[in-house]
PDB file of C-alpha atoms in Angstrom:
ATOM      1  CA  MET A   1      64.654 -49.597 -85.127  1.00 36.00           C
ATOM      2  CA  ARG A   2      61.061 -50.735 -85.560  1.00 37.00           C
ATOM      3  CA  THR A   3      61.953 -54.118 -84.068  1.00 40.00           C
ATOM      4  CA  PHE A   4      63.679 -52.416 -81.126  1.00 40.00           C
ATOM      5  CA  LEU A   5      60.712 -50.174 -80.421  1.00 41.00           C
ATOM      6  CA  THR A   6      58.294 -53.134 -80.587  1.00 50.00           C
ATOM      7  CA  SER A   7      60.401 -55.219 -78.203  1.00 50.00           C
ATOM      8  CA  ALA A   8      60.764 -52.321 -75.813  1.00 48.00           C
ATOM      9  CA  ALA A   9      57.028 -51.710 -75.852  1.00 49.00           C
ATOM     10  CA  LEU A  10      56.332 -55.364 -75.197  1.00 46.00           C
ATOM     11  CA  ALA A  11      58.819 -55.361 -72.333  1.00 49.00           C
ATOM     12  CA  LEU A  12      57.123 -52.316 -70.820  1.00 48.00           C
ATOM     13  CA  LEU A  13      53.716 -53.956 -71.149  1.00 46.00           C
ATOM     14  CA  ALA A  14      55.012 -57.177 -69.585  1.00 49.00           C
ATOM     15  CA  GLY A  15      56.633 -55.196 -66.772  1.00 52.00           C
ATOM     16  CA  SER A  16      53.422 -53.271 -66.196  1.00 53.00           C
ATOM     17  CA  ALA A  17      51.396 -56.494 -66.029  1.00 50.00           C
ATOM     18  CA  ALA A  18      53.881 -58.055 -63.597  1.00 52.00           C
ATOM     19  CA  ALA A  19      53.777 -54.930 -61.430  1.00 58.00           C
ATOM     20  CA  GLN A  20      50.000 -55.230 -61.215  1.00 81.00           C
ATOM     21  CA  THR A  21      50.111 -58.864 -60.062  1.00 93.00           C
ATOM     22  CA  PRO A  22      50.229 -58.929 -56.266  1.00 96.00           C
ATOM     23  CA  THR A  23      52.531 -61.398 -54.556  1.00 97.00           C
ATOM     24  CA  LEU A  24      51.586 -63.299 -51.402  1.00 98.00           C
ATOM     25  CA  THR A  25      54.658 -64.613 -49.574  1.00 98.00           C
ATOM     26  CA  VAL A  26      54.177 -67.625 -47.297  1.00 98.00           C
ATOM     27  CA  TYR A  27      56.994 -68.843 -45.053  1.00 97.00           C
ATOM     28  CA  THR A  28      56.733 -72.583 -44.464  1.00 96.00           C
ATOM     29  CA  TYR A  29      58.855 -75.652 -43.738  1.00 91.00           C
ATOM     30  CA  ASP A  30      61.109 -77.527 -46.138  1.00 88.00           C
ATOM     31  CA  SER A  31      58.998 -80.614 -46.828  1.00 88.00           C
ATOM     32  CA  PHE A  32      55.900 -78.497 -47.574  1.00 94.00           C
ATOM     33  CA  VAL A  33      57.558 -76.909 -50.607  1.00 93.00           C
ATOM     34  CA  ALA A  34      59.371 -80.042 -51.784  1.00 91.00           C
ATOM     35  CA  GLU A  35      58.555 -81.325 -55.273  1.00 91.00           C
ATOM     36  CA  TRP A  36      56.587 -84.171 -53.663  1.00 90.00           C
ATOM     37  CA  GLY A  37      55.021 -81.968 -50.969  1.00 94.00           C
ATOM     38  CA  PRO A  38      51.696 -80.089 -51.084  1.00 97.00           C
ATOM     39  CA  GLY A  39      53.222 -76.701 -51.966  1.00 97.00           C
ATOM     40  CA  PRO A  40      53.359 -76.981 -55.789  1.00 97.00           C
ATOM     41  CA  GLN A  41      49.743 -78.226 -56.107  1.00 97.00           C
ATOM     42  CA  ILE A  42      48.401 -75.668 -53.637  1.00 98.00           C
ATOM     43  CA  GLU A  43      50.261 -72.869 -55.400  1.00 98.00           C
ATOM     44  CA  ALA A  44      48.707 -73.833 -58.736  1.00 97.00           C
ATOM     45  CA  ALA A  45      45.208 -74.207 -57.238  1.00 97.00           C
ATOM     46  CA  PHE A  46      45.254 -70.845 -55.414  1.00 98.00           C
ATOM     47  CA  GLU A  47      46.758 -68.942 -58.344  1.00 98.00           C
ATOM     48  CA  GLU A  48      43.855 -70.142 -60.537  1.00 96.00           C
ATOM     49  CA  THR A  49      41.508 -67.997 -58.462  1.00 94.00           C
ATOM     50  CA  CYS A  50      43.504 -65.255 -56.745  1.00 96.00           C
ATOM     51  CA  GLY A  51      44.998 -63.307 -59.674  1.00 95.00           C
ATOM     52  CA  CYS A  52      48.204 -63.284 -57.704  1.00 97.00           C
ATOM     53  CA  ASP A  53      51.626 -64.862 -57.417  1.00 97.00           C
ATOM     54  CA  LEU A  54      51.768 -67.240 -54.431  1.00 98.00           C
ATOM     55  CA  ASN A  55      55.376 -67.400 -53.289  1.00 97.00           C
ATOM     56  CA  PHE A  56      56.228 -70.190 -50.838  1.00 97.00           C
ATOM     57  CA  VAL A  57      59.545 -69.607 -49.037  1.00 96.00           C
ATOM     58  CA  SER A  58      61.216 -72.561 -47.323  1.00 92.00           C
ATOM     59  CA  ALA A  59      62.473 -71.465 -43.917  1.00 86.00           C
ATOM     60  CA  GLY A  60      63.742 -74.651 -42.274  1.00 80.00           C
ATOM     61  CA  ASP A  61      61.618 -76.814 -40.020  1.00 79.00           C
ATOM     62  CA  GLY A  62      58.552 -75.700 -38.048  1.00 77.00           C
ATOM     63  CA  ALA A  63      60.214 -74.277 -34.937  1.00 81.00           C
ATOM     64  CA  ALA A  64      62.784 -72.458 -37.082  1.00 85.00           C
ATOM     65  CA  LEU A  65      59.927 -70.577 -38.779  1.00 91.00           C
ATOM     66  CA  LEU A  66      59.024 -68.773 -35.581  1.00 93.00           C
ATOM     67  CA  ALA A  67      62.664 -67.980 -34.842  1.00 92.00           C
ATOM     68  CA  ARG A  68      63.077 -66.413 -38.299  1.00 95.00           C
ATOM     69  CA  VAL A  69      59.918 -64.322 -38.083  1.00 95.00           C
ATOM     70  CA  ARG A  70      60.821 -63.183 -34.557  1.00 94.00           C
ATOM     71  CA  LEU A  71      64.280 -62.156 -35.818  1.00 95.00           C
ATOM     72  CA  GLU A  72      62.915 -60.292 -38.849  1.00 96.00           C
ATOM     73  CA  GLY A  73      60.142 -58.617 -36.871  1.00 96.00           C
ATOM     74  CA  GLU A  74      57.998 -56.091 -38.720  1.00 95.00           C
ATOM     75  CA  ARG A  75      60.592 -56.038 -41.532  1.00 96.00           C
ATOM     76  CA  THR A  76      59.713 -59.594 -42.563  1.00 96.00           C
ATOM     77  CA  GLU A  77      58.721 -60.181 -46.176  1.00 96.00           C
ATOM     78  CA  ALA A  78      56.287 -62.900 -45.083  1.00 97.00           C
ATOM     79  CA  ASP A  79      52.573 -62.224 -45.314  1.00 98.00           C
ATOM     80  CA  ILE A  80      51.665 -65.605 -43.783  1.00 98.00           C
ATOM     81  CA  VAL A  81      53.515 -68.212 -41.718  1.00 97.00           C
ATOM     82  CA  LEU A  82      52.290 -71.771 -42.368  1.00 97.00           C
ATOM     83  CA  GLY A  83      53.778 -74.633 -40.344  1.00 95.00           C
ATOM     84  CA  LEU A  84      53.648 -73.749 -36.658  1.00 95.00           C
ATOM     85  CA  ASP A  85      51.702 -75.999 -34.296  1.00 95.00           C
ATOM     86  CA  THR A  86      49.855 -75.638 -31.012  1.00 96.00           C
ATOM     87  CA  SER A  87      53.104 -76.138 -29.084  1.00 94.00           C
ATOM     88  CA  LEU A  88      54.264 -72.770 -30.457  1.00 94.00           C
ATOM     89  CA  THR A  89      51.095 -70.714 -30.945  1.00 96.00           C
ATOM     90  CA  GLU A  90      51.255 -69.174 -27.460  1.00 96.00           C
ATOM     91  CA  ALA A  91      54.845 -68.032 -28.040  1.00 95.00           C
ATOM     92  CA  ALA A  92      53.983 -66.810 -31.539  1.00 96.00           C
ATOM     93  CA  THR A  93      51.007 -64.802 -30.255  1.00 97.00           C
ATOM     94  CA  ALA A  94      53.215 -63.240 -27.561  1.00 96.00           C
ATOM     95  CA  THR A  95      55.494 -61.742 -30.253  1.00 96.00           C
ATOM     96  CA  GLY A  96      52.656 -59.390 -31.207  1.00 97.00           C
ATOM     97  CA  LEU A  97      53.549 -59.928 -34.873  1.00 98.00           C
ATOM     98  CA  PHE A  98      50.423 -61.861 -35.865  1.00 98.00           C
ATOM     99  CA  ALA A  99      46.986 -60.483 -36.740  1.00 98.00           C
ATOM    100  CA  GLU A 100      43.580 -61.998 -36.009  1.00 96.00           C
ATOM    101  CA  HIS A 101      42.408 -64.167 -38.906  1.00 94.00           C
ATOM    102  CA  GLY A 102      38.821 -62.944 -38.695  1.00 88.00           C
ATOM    103  CA  GLY A 103      37.578 -66.223 -40.125  1.00 79.00           C
ATOM    104  CA  ALA A 104      34.915 -68.621 -38.939  1.00 70.00           C
ATOM    105  CA  PRO A 105      36.565 -72.053 -38.698  1.00 69.00           C
ATOM    106  CA  ALA A 106      33.370 -74.066 -39.036  1.00 73.00           C
ATOM    107  CA  ASP A 107      33.254 -77.814 -39.683  1.00 89.00           C
ATOM    108  CA  LEU A 108      36.794 -78.492 -38.488  1.00 94.00           C
ATOM    109  CA  THR A 109      37.700 -82.139 -37.896  1.00 95.00           C
ATOM    110  CA  VAL A 110      40.803 -81.512 -35.771  1.00 96.00           C
ATOM    111  CA  PRO A 111      40.698 -83.529 -32.511  1.00 95.00           C
ATOM    112  CA  VAL A 112      40.539 -80.442 -30.266  1.00 94.00           C
ATOM    113  CA  GLU A 113      38.050 -77.610 -29.799  1.00 92.00           C
ATOM    114  CA  TRP A 114      39.213 -74.630 -31.844  1.00 94.00           C
ATOM    115  CA  ASN A 115      38.693 -71.015 -30.720  1.00 92.00           C
ATOM    116  CA  ASP A 116      42.080 -69.431 -31.501  1.00 95.00           C
ATOM    117  CA  PRO A 117      41.490 -65.928 -33.018  1.00 96.00           C
ATOM    118  CA  ILE A 118      45.046 -65.753 -34.447  1.00 97.00           C
ATOM    119  CA  PHE A 119      45.780 -69.154 -35.968  1.00 97.00           C
ATOM    120  CA  LEU A 120      43.790 -71.569 -38.119  1.00 97.00           C
ATOM    121  CA  PRO A 121      44.574 -75.307 -38.456  1.00 97.00           C
ATOM    122  CA  TYR A 122      45.183 -76.971 -41.810  1.00 97.00           C
ATOM    123  CA  ASP A 123      46.093 -80.564 -40.823  1.00 97.00           C
ATOM    124  CA  TRP A 124      46.859 -82.858 -37.908  1.00 98.00           C
ATOM    125  CA  SER A 125      48.190 -86.290 -36.908  1.00 98.00           C
ATOM    126  CA  HIS A 126      49.737 -88.203 -33.995  1.00 98.00           C
ATOM    127  CA  PHE A 127      53.474 -88.746 -33.509  1.00 98.00           C
ATOM    128  CA  ALA A 128      54.870 -92.271 -33.616  1.00 98.00           C
ATOM    129  CA  PHE A 129      58.104 -94.183 -34.148  1.00 98.00           C
ATOM    130  CA  ILE A 130      58.148 -95.763 -37.614  1.00 98.00           C
ATOM    131  CA  TYR A 131      59.818 -99.106 -38.325  1.00 98.00           C
ATOM    132  CA  ASP A 132      60.330-101.452 -41.274  1.00 98.00           C
ATOM    133  CA  GLU A 133      58.982-104.948 -40.614  1.00 98.00           C
ATOM    134  CA  THR A 134      61.659-106.452 -42.858  1.00 97.00           C
ATOM    135  CA  ARG A 135      64.306-105.151 -40.454  1.00 97.00           C
ATOM    136  CA  LEU A 136      62.401-105.180 -37.139  1.00 97.00           C
ATOM    137  CA  SER A 137      59.862-107.922 -36.428  1.00 96.00           C
ATOM    138  CA  GLU A 138      59.036-107.037 -32.792  1.00 96.00           C
ATOM    139  CA  PRO A 139      58.945-103.254 -32.265  1.00 98.00           C
ATOM    140  CA  PRO A 140      58.861-101.809 -28.745  1.00 98.00           C
ATOM    141  CA  ALA A 141      55.382-101.094 -27.358  1.00 98.00           C
ATOM    142  CA  SER A 142      56.407 -98.244 -25.041  1.00 98.00           C
ATOM    143  CA  PHE A 143      59.178 -95.743 -24.312  1.00 98.00           C
ATOM    144  CA  ARG A 144      60.285 -98.075 -21.515  1.00 98.00           C
ATOM    145  CA  GLU A 145      60.606-101.054 -23.879  1.00 98.00           C
ATOM    146  CA  LEU A 146      62.472 -98.860 -26.359  1.00 98.00           C
ATOM    147  CA  ALA A 147      64.901 -97.774 -23.618  1.00 98.00           C
ATOM    148  CA  GLU A 148      65.502-101.418 -22.617  1.00 98.00           C
ATOM    149  CA  SER A 149      66.108-102.567 -26.222  1.00 98.00           C
ATOM    150  CA  ASP A 150      69.262-102.467 -28.330  1.00 97.00           C
ATOM    151  CA  LEU A 151      67.538-100.525 -31.120  1.00 98.00           C
ATOM    152  CA  SER A 152      68.680 -97.253 -32.680  1.00 98.00           C
ATOM    153  CA  VAL A 153      66.381 -94.297 -33.355  1.00 98.00           C
ATOM    154  CA  VAL A 154      66.772 -90.912 -35.031  1.00 98.00           C
ATOM    155  CA  ILE A 155      64.861 -87.932 -33.674  1.00 98.00           C
ATOM    156  CA  GLN A 156      64.667 -84.208 -34.385  1.00 96.00           C
ATOM    157  CA  ASP A 157      66.000 -81.236 -32.423  1.00 95.00           C
ATOM    158  CA  PRO A 158      63.205 -79.617 -30.335  1.00 95.00           C
ATOM    159  CA  ARG A 159      64.880 -76.214 -30.732  1.00 93.00           C
ATOM    160  CA  SER A 160      64.410 -76.202 -34.529  1.00 89.00           C
ATOM    161  CA  SER A 161      61.759 -78.826 -35.296  1.00 90.00           C
ATOM    162  CA  THR A 162      58.116 -79.072 -34.265  1.00 91.00           C
ATOM    163  CA  PRO A 163      58.266 -82.921 -34.315  1.00 94.00           C
ATOM    164  CA  GLY A 164      61.328 -82.722 -32.053  1.00 96.00           C
ATOM    165  CA  LEU A 165      59.553 -80.297 -29.728  1.00 95.00           C
ATOM    166  CA  SER A 166      56.479 -82.505 -29.656  1.00 96.00           C
ATOM    167  CA  LEU A 167      58.621 -85.502 -28.683  1.00 98.00           C
ATOM    168  CA  VAL A 168      59.853 -83.750 -25.520  1.00 98.00           C
ATOM    169  CA  PHE A 169      56.220 -82.870 -24.768  1.00 98.00           C
ATOM    170  CA  TRP A 170      55.226 -86.498 -25.474  1.00 98.00           C
ATOM    171  CA  VAL A 171      57.750 -87.779 -22.909  1.00 98.00           C
ATOM    172  CA  LYS A 172      56.745 -85.001 -20.479  1.00 98.00           C
ATOM    173  CA  ALA A 173      53.034 -85.812 -20.851  1.00 98.00           C
ATOM    174  CA  ALA A 174      53.685 -89.527 -20.343  1.00 98.00           C
ATOM    175  CA  TYR A 175      56.227 -89.344 -17.502  1.00 98.00           C
ATOM    176  CA  GLY A 176      55.761 -85.970 -15.813  1.00 97.00           C
ATOM    177  CA  ASP A 177      58.416 -85.433 -13.131  1.00 96.00           C
ATOM    178  CA  GLU A 178      60.152 -88.633 -14.301  1.00 97.00           C
ATOM    179  CA  ALA A 179      60.663 -87.260 -17.837  1.00 97.00           C
ATOM    180  CA  GLN A 180      64.377 -86.541 -17.400  1.00 96.00           C
ATOM    181  CA  ALA A 181      64.974 -90.059 -16.026  1.00 97.00           C
ATOM    182  CA  MET A 182      63.225 -91.481 -19.097  1.00 98.00           C
ATOM    183  CA  TRP A 183      65.387 -89.344 -21.385  1.00 98.00           C
ATOM    184  CA  GLU A 184      68.502 -90.658 -19.581  1.00 97.00           C
ATOM    185  CA  ALA A 185      67.257 -94.207 -20.215  1.00 98.00           C
ATOM    186  CA  LEU A 186      66.490 -93.416 -23.881  1.00 98.00           C
ATOM    187  CA  ALA A 187      69.777 -91.597 -24.590  1.00 97.00           C
ATOM    188  CA  PRO A 188      71.799 -94.733 -25.551  1.00 97.00           C
ATOM    189  CA  ARG A 189      69.123 -95.603 -28.138  1.00 98.00           C
ATOM    190  CA  ILE A 190      69.329 -92.227 -29.931  1.00 98.00           C
ATOM    191  CA  LEU A 191      71.679 -92.574 -32.886  1.00 97.00           C
ATOM    192  CA  THR A 192      71.557 -88.882 -33.738  1.00 97.00           C
ATOM    193  CA  VAL A 193      69.445 -85.733 -33.557  1.00 97.00           C
ATOM    194  CA  THR A 194      68.752 -83.943 -36.835  1.00 96.00           C
ATOM    195  CA  LYS A 195      67.788 -80.320 -37.352  1.00 91.00           C
ATOM    196  CA  GLY A 196      64.605 -81.241 -39.217  1.00 89.00           C
ATOM    197  CA  TRP A 197      62.265 -84.127 -40.060  1.00 91.00           C
ATOM    198  CA  SER A 198      63.420 -84.649 -43.659  1.00 89.00           C
ATOM    199  CA  GLU A 199      67.005 -85.441 -42.675  1.00 93.00           C
ATOM    200  CA  SER A 200      66.054 -88.011 -40.040  1.00 96.00           C
ATOM    201  CA  TYR A 201      63.452 -89.751 -42.228  1.00 96.00           C
ATOM    202  CA  SER A 202      66.018 -90.036 -45.035  1.00 96.00           C
ATOM    203  CA  MET A 203      68.470 -91.670 -42.599  1.00 97.00           C
ATOM    204  CA  PHE A 204      65.811 -94.209 -41.615  1.00 98.00           C
ATOM    205  CA  LEU A 205      64.973 -95.028 -45.237  1.00 97.00           C
ATOM    206  CA  GLU A 206      68.679 -95.515 -45.964  1.00 97.00           C
ATOM    207  CA  GLY A 207      68.855 -98.100 -43.163  1.00 97.00           C
ATOM    208  CA  GLU A 208      70.996 -96.042 -40.792  1.00 97.00           C
ATOM    209  CA  ALA A 209      68.557 -96.486 -37.865  1.00 98.00           C
ATOM    210  CA  ASP A 210      65.922 -99.013 -36.790  1.00 98.00           C
ATOM    211  CA  MET A 211      63.215 -96.406 -36.096  1.00 98.00           C
ATOM    212  CA  VAL A 212      62.502 -92.731 -36.722  1.00 98.00           C
ATOM    213  CA  LEU A 213      60.254 -90.180 -35.063  1.00 98.00           C
ATOM    214  CA  SER A 214      57.474 -89.358 -37.518  1.00 98.00           C
ATOM    215  CA  TYR A 215      53.686 -89.690 -37.651  1.00 97.00           C
ATOM    216  CA  THR A 216      51.078 -92.447 -37.426  1.00 98.00           C
ATOM    217  CA  THR A 217      50.083 -91.334 -40.936  1.00 98.00           C
ATOM    218  CA  SER A 218      53.577 -91.717 -42.448  1.00 97.00           C
ATOM    219  CA  PRO A 219      53.061 -95.383 -43.510  1.00 98.00           C
ATOM    220  CA  ALA A 220      50.273 -94.182 -45.826  1.00 98.00           C
ATOM    221  CA  TYR A 221      52.934 -92.567 -48.020  1.00 97.00           C
ATOM    222  CA  HIS A 222      54.694 -95.881 -48.533  1.00 98.00           C
ATOM    223  CA  MET A 223      51.427 -97.725 -49.214  1.00 98.00           C
ATOM    224  CA  VAL A 224      50.074 -95.169 -51.712  1.00 97.00           C
ATOM    225  CA  ALA A 225      53.186 -93.792 -53.402  1.00 95.00           C
ATOM    226  CA  GLU A 226      55.386 -96.906 -53.327  1.00 96.00           C
ATOM    227  CA  GLU A 227      52.905 -99.791 -52.957  1.00 97.00           C
ATOM    228  CA  ASP A 228      55.024-100.775 -49.923  1.00 97.00           C
ATOM    229  CA  ASP A 229      53.208-102.007 -46.815  1.00 97.00           C
ATOM    230  CA  THR A 230      56.330-102.854 -44.803  1.00 98.00           C
ATOM    231  CA  LYS A 231      56.527 -99.533 -42.899  1.00 98.00           C
ATOM    232  CA  HIS A 232      54.449 -99.219 -39.733  1.00 98.00           C
ATOM    233  CA  ALA A 233      53.900 -96.978 -36.736  1.00 98.00           C
ATOM    234  CA  ALA A 234      54.597 -98.679 -33.395  1.00 98.00           C
ATOM    235  CA  PRO A 235      51.670 -98.295 -30.943  1.00 98.00           C
ATOM    236  CA  PHE A 236      52.920 -97.082 -27.535  1.00 98.00           C
ATOM    237  CA  THR A 237      51.007 -97.889 -24.363  1.00 97.00           C
ATOM    238  CA  GLU A 238      51.710 -94.433 -22.914  1.00 97.00           C
ATOM    239  CA  GLY A 239      49.602 -92.884 -25.686  1.00 98.00           C
ATOM    240  CA  HIS A 240      50.672 -90.712 -28.626  1.00 98.00           C
ATOM    241  CA  TYR A 241      51.234 -86.953 -28.750  1.00 98.00           C
ATOM    242  CA  THR A 242      49.027 -85.032 -31.174  1.00 98.00           C
ATOM    243  CA  GLN A 243      50.104 -82.307 -33.576  1.00 97.00           C
ATOM    244  CA  VAL A 244      47.749 -79.720 -35.059  1.00 97.00           C
ATOM    245  CA  GLU A 245      49.552 -77.599 -37.678  1.00 97.00           C
ATOM    246  CA  VAL A 246      48.450 -74.000 -38.166  1.00 97.00           C
ATOM    247  CA  ALA A 247      48.934 -70.856 -40.236  1.00 97.00           C
ATOM    248  CA  GLY A 248      48.714 -67.195 -39.252  1.00 98.00           C
ATOM    249  CA  ILE A 249      48.763 -63.747 -40.930  1.00 98.00           C
ATOM    250  CA  LEU A 250      51.509 -61.231 -40.116  1.00 98.00           C
ATOM    251  CA  LYS A 251      50.331 -57.772 -39.025  1.00 98.00           C
ATOM    252  CA  SER A 252      53.002 -56.253 -41.275  1.00 97.00           C
ATOM    253  CA  THR A 253      51.550 -57.716 -44.483  1.00 98.00           C
ATOM    254  CA  ASP A 254      50.884 -55.269 -47.313  1.00 96.00           C
ATOM    255  CA  GLN A 255      48.361 -57.779 -48.746  1.00 96.00           C
ATOM    256  CA  PRO A 256      45.847 -58.203 -45.869  1.00 97.00           C
ATOM    257  CA  ASP A 257      42.856 -58.994 -48.112  1.00 96.00           C
ATOM    258  CA  LEU A 258      44.835 -61.521 -50.164  1.00 97.00           C
ATOM    259  CA  ALA A 259      46.192 -63.081 -46.967  1.00 97.00           C
ATOM    260  CA  ARG A 260      42.660 -63.532 -45.604  1.00 96.00           C
ATOM    261  CA  ASP A 261      41.615 -65.022 -48.949  1.00 96.00           C
ATOM    262  CA  PHE A 262      44.399 -67.584 -48.629  1.00 97.00           C
ATOM    263  CA  MET A 263      43.386 -68.467 -45.060  1.00 97.00           C
ATOM    264  CA  ALA A 264      39.818 -69.032 -46.241  1.00 95.00           C
ATOM    265  CA  PHE A 265      41.098 -71.077 -49.210  1.00 97.00           C
ATOM    266  CA  MET A 266      43.122 -73.182 -46.750  1.00 97.00           C
ATOM    267  CA  LEU A 267      39.902 -74.651 -45.338  1.00 96.00           C
ATOM    268  CA  THR A 268      38.304 -75.422 -48.706  1.00 96.00           C
ATOM    269  CA  ASP A 269      38.287 -78.835 -50.362  1.00 96.00           C
ATOM    270  CA  ALA A 270      40.621 -77.480 -53.066  1.00 97.00           C
ATOM    271  CA  PHE A 271      43.368 -77.173 -50.412  1.00 98.00           C
ATOM    272  CA  GLN A 272      42.336 -79.879 -47.967  1.00 97.00           C
ATOM    273  CA  SER A 273      42.036 -82.627 -50.610  1.00 97.00           C
ATOM    274  CA  ILE A 274      45.729 -82.110 -51.461  1.00 97.00           C
ATOM    275  CA  ILE A 275      46.981 -82.548 -47.878  1.00 98.00           C
ATOM    276  CA  PRO A 276      46.464 -86.281 -47.129  1.00 97.00           C
ATOM    277  CA  THR A 277      48.504 -87.680 -50.037  1.00 96.00           C
ATOM    278  CA  THR A 278      51.190 -84.978 -50.181  1.00 97.00           C
ATOM    279  CA  ASN A 279      51.772 -83.874 -46.581  1.00 96.00           C
ATOM    280  CA  TRP A 280      50.607 -87.309 -45.332  1.00 97.00           C
ATOM    281  CA  MET A 281      48.539 -85.881 -42.483  1.00 97.00           C
ATOM    282  CA  TYR A 282      44.818 -85.881 -41.722  1.00 98.00           C
ATOM    283  CA  PRO A 283      42.938 -82.879 -43.193  1.00 97.00           C
ATOM    284  CA  ALA A 284      41.513 -80.202 -40.894  1.00 97.00           C
ATOM    285  CA  VAL A 285      38.181 -80.368 -42.746  1.00 96.00           C
ATOM    286  CA  ALA A 286      36.483 -83.576 -43.850  1.00 94.00           C
ATOM    287  CA  THR A 287      37.588 -84.728 -47.293  1.00 94.00           C
ATOM    288  CA  GLU A 288      37.854 -88.086 -49.031  1.00 94.00           C
ATOM    289  CA  LEU A 289      40.799 -90.169 -47.833  1.00 97.00           C
ATOM    290  CA  ASP A 290      42.722 -92.880 -49.658  1.00 97.00           C
ATOM    291  CA  PRO A 291      41.810 -96.369 -48.319  1.00 97.00           C
ATOM    292  CA  ALA A 292      45.395 -96.667 -47.032  1.00 98.00           C
ATOM    293  CA  PHE A 293      44.453 -94.289 -44.206  1.00 98.00           C
ATOM    294  CA  GLY A 294      42.023 -96.942 -42.988  1.00 97.00           C
ATOM    295  CA  LYS A 295      44.964 -99.307 -42.363  1.00 97.00           C
ATOM    296  CA  LEU A 296      46.800 -96.929 -40.000  1.00 98.00           C
ATOM    297  CA  ILE A 297      46.936 -97.386 -36.246  1.00 97.00           C
ATOM    298  CA  THR A 298      44.609 -95.289 -34.111  1.00 96.00           C
ATOM    299  CA  PRO A 299      46.136 -94.471 -30.719  1.00 96.00           C
ATOM    300  CA  GLU A 300      44.016 -95.590 -27.778  1.00 93.00           C
ATOM    301  CA  LYS A 301      45.185 -92.511 -25.870  1.00 96.00           C
ATOM    302  CA  ALA A 302      45.959 -89.087 -27.358  1.00 97.00           C
ATOM    303  CA  LEU A 303      48.195 -86.645 -25.471  1.00 98.00           C
ATOM    304  CA  LEU A 304      48.356 -82.882 -26.037  1.00 97.00           C
ATOM    305  CA  PHE A 305      49.170 -79.950 -23.773  1.00 97.00           C
ATOM    306  CA  PRO A 306      46.973 -76.870 -24.340  1.00 96.00           C
ATOM    307  CA  PRO A 307      48.978 -73.988 -25.902  1.00 96.00           C
ATOM    308  CA  GLU A 308      49.335 -72.057 -22.621  1.00 96.00           C
ATOM    309  CA  GLU A 309      50.571 -75.129 -20.721  1.00 97.00           C
ATOM    310  CA  ALA A 310      52.910 -76.109 -23.555  1.00 96.00           C
ATOM    311  CA  GLU A 311      54.546 -72.676 -23.489  1.00 95.00           C
ATOM    312  CA  ALA A 312      54.902 -72.837 -19.692  1.00 97.00           C
ATOM    313  CA  LEU A 313      56.564 -76.278 -19.935  1.00 97.00           C
ATOM    314  CA  ARG A 314      58.676 -75.720 -23.073  1.00 96.00           C
ATOM    315  CA  LYS A 315      61.893 -74.475 -21.449  1.00 96.00           C
ATOM    316  CA  THR A 316      61.869 -77.166 -18.740  1.00 97.00           C
ATOM    317  CA  ALA A 317      61.063 -79.980 -21.160  1.00 97.00           C
ATOM    318  CA  ILE A 318      63.897 -78.986 -23.522  1.00 97.00           C
ATOM    319  CA  GLU A 319      66.377 -78.595 -20.632  1.00 97.00           C
ATOM    320  CA  GLU A 320      65.530 -82.108 -19.384  1.00 97.00           C
ATOM    321  CA  TRP A 321      66.182 -83.466 -22.893  1.00 97.00           C
ATOM    322  CA  GLN A 322      69.450 -81.517 -23.257  1.00 96.00           C
ATOM    323  CA  GLU A 323      70.830 -82.515 -19.865  1.00 96.00           C
ATOM    324  CA  ALA A 324      70.055 -86.208 -20.382  1.00 95.00           C
ATOM    325  CA  LEU A 325      71.584 -86.346 -23.870  1.00 93.00           C
ATOM    326  CA  SER A 326      74.696 -84.388 -22.885  1.00 88.00           C
ATOM    327  CA  GLN A 327      75.796 -86.981 -20.308  1.00 77.00           C
TER     328      GLN A 327
END
């Protein structure tokens, strides 16, 4: 009986302690919470200081995050969404579900001026097609050369993936009214369209396609983690589309102070120093980079639609892609 009472008391104490530990729930994309992604290290680093339980929830790829939050509305369990980009921030703001961050994003190193009161950036890079020099010695130097080649590429769906959405904006920015014609020319080269980035990059690594849509920073992973310098980003003469990834606080959060603490933590060196060699992107605030980042290509021309223009073009750009690939 004594043993039972002691165990019960301990259980009550443990339950009481757990009940007093606040939980911050962050919806993000699959690769962020992967074992090799930044999620586990960031969770440990934030929990050292917050007195809380940081709960990352994988919710598909970037564009799927917004769809889920829009569907859940004010009933969502998310306190923060991390993984949207500037192609979606206008649409996300229009939902009315996000609160102002109230922070002062000083000393940002993102390649655009930042004055968004709702979203804060945490990393950025340029999109590129990645190839393996042991399988492809002369990569295409433009969308036009890719279309005229006999190569195969894997890309992501712009309706569920922020890389996929950025690709349709990349083609739109480069070819304007001729974007659909370029998609029609590219269609025979597209082996398949995956729902998210992880699936398509795995297909490329398994040798199922000659090239994959990813980032100019992706080869750094192979150089640092695998000591493999055979993977490269192909420079395109049309320029390269830029991605700035962001996070935002939900108005419905029951942990507003903790959510703001996390947003502030996101721009500290404790968070930013984890990003380059786990998410394989450039940090949003200056931090020390592995020398491998010095070997990456730097696009001569960067392309990026402002959030308002991206939202105005999104439906048309996706329809041009769909119509060309459905023929």
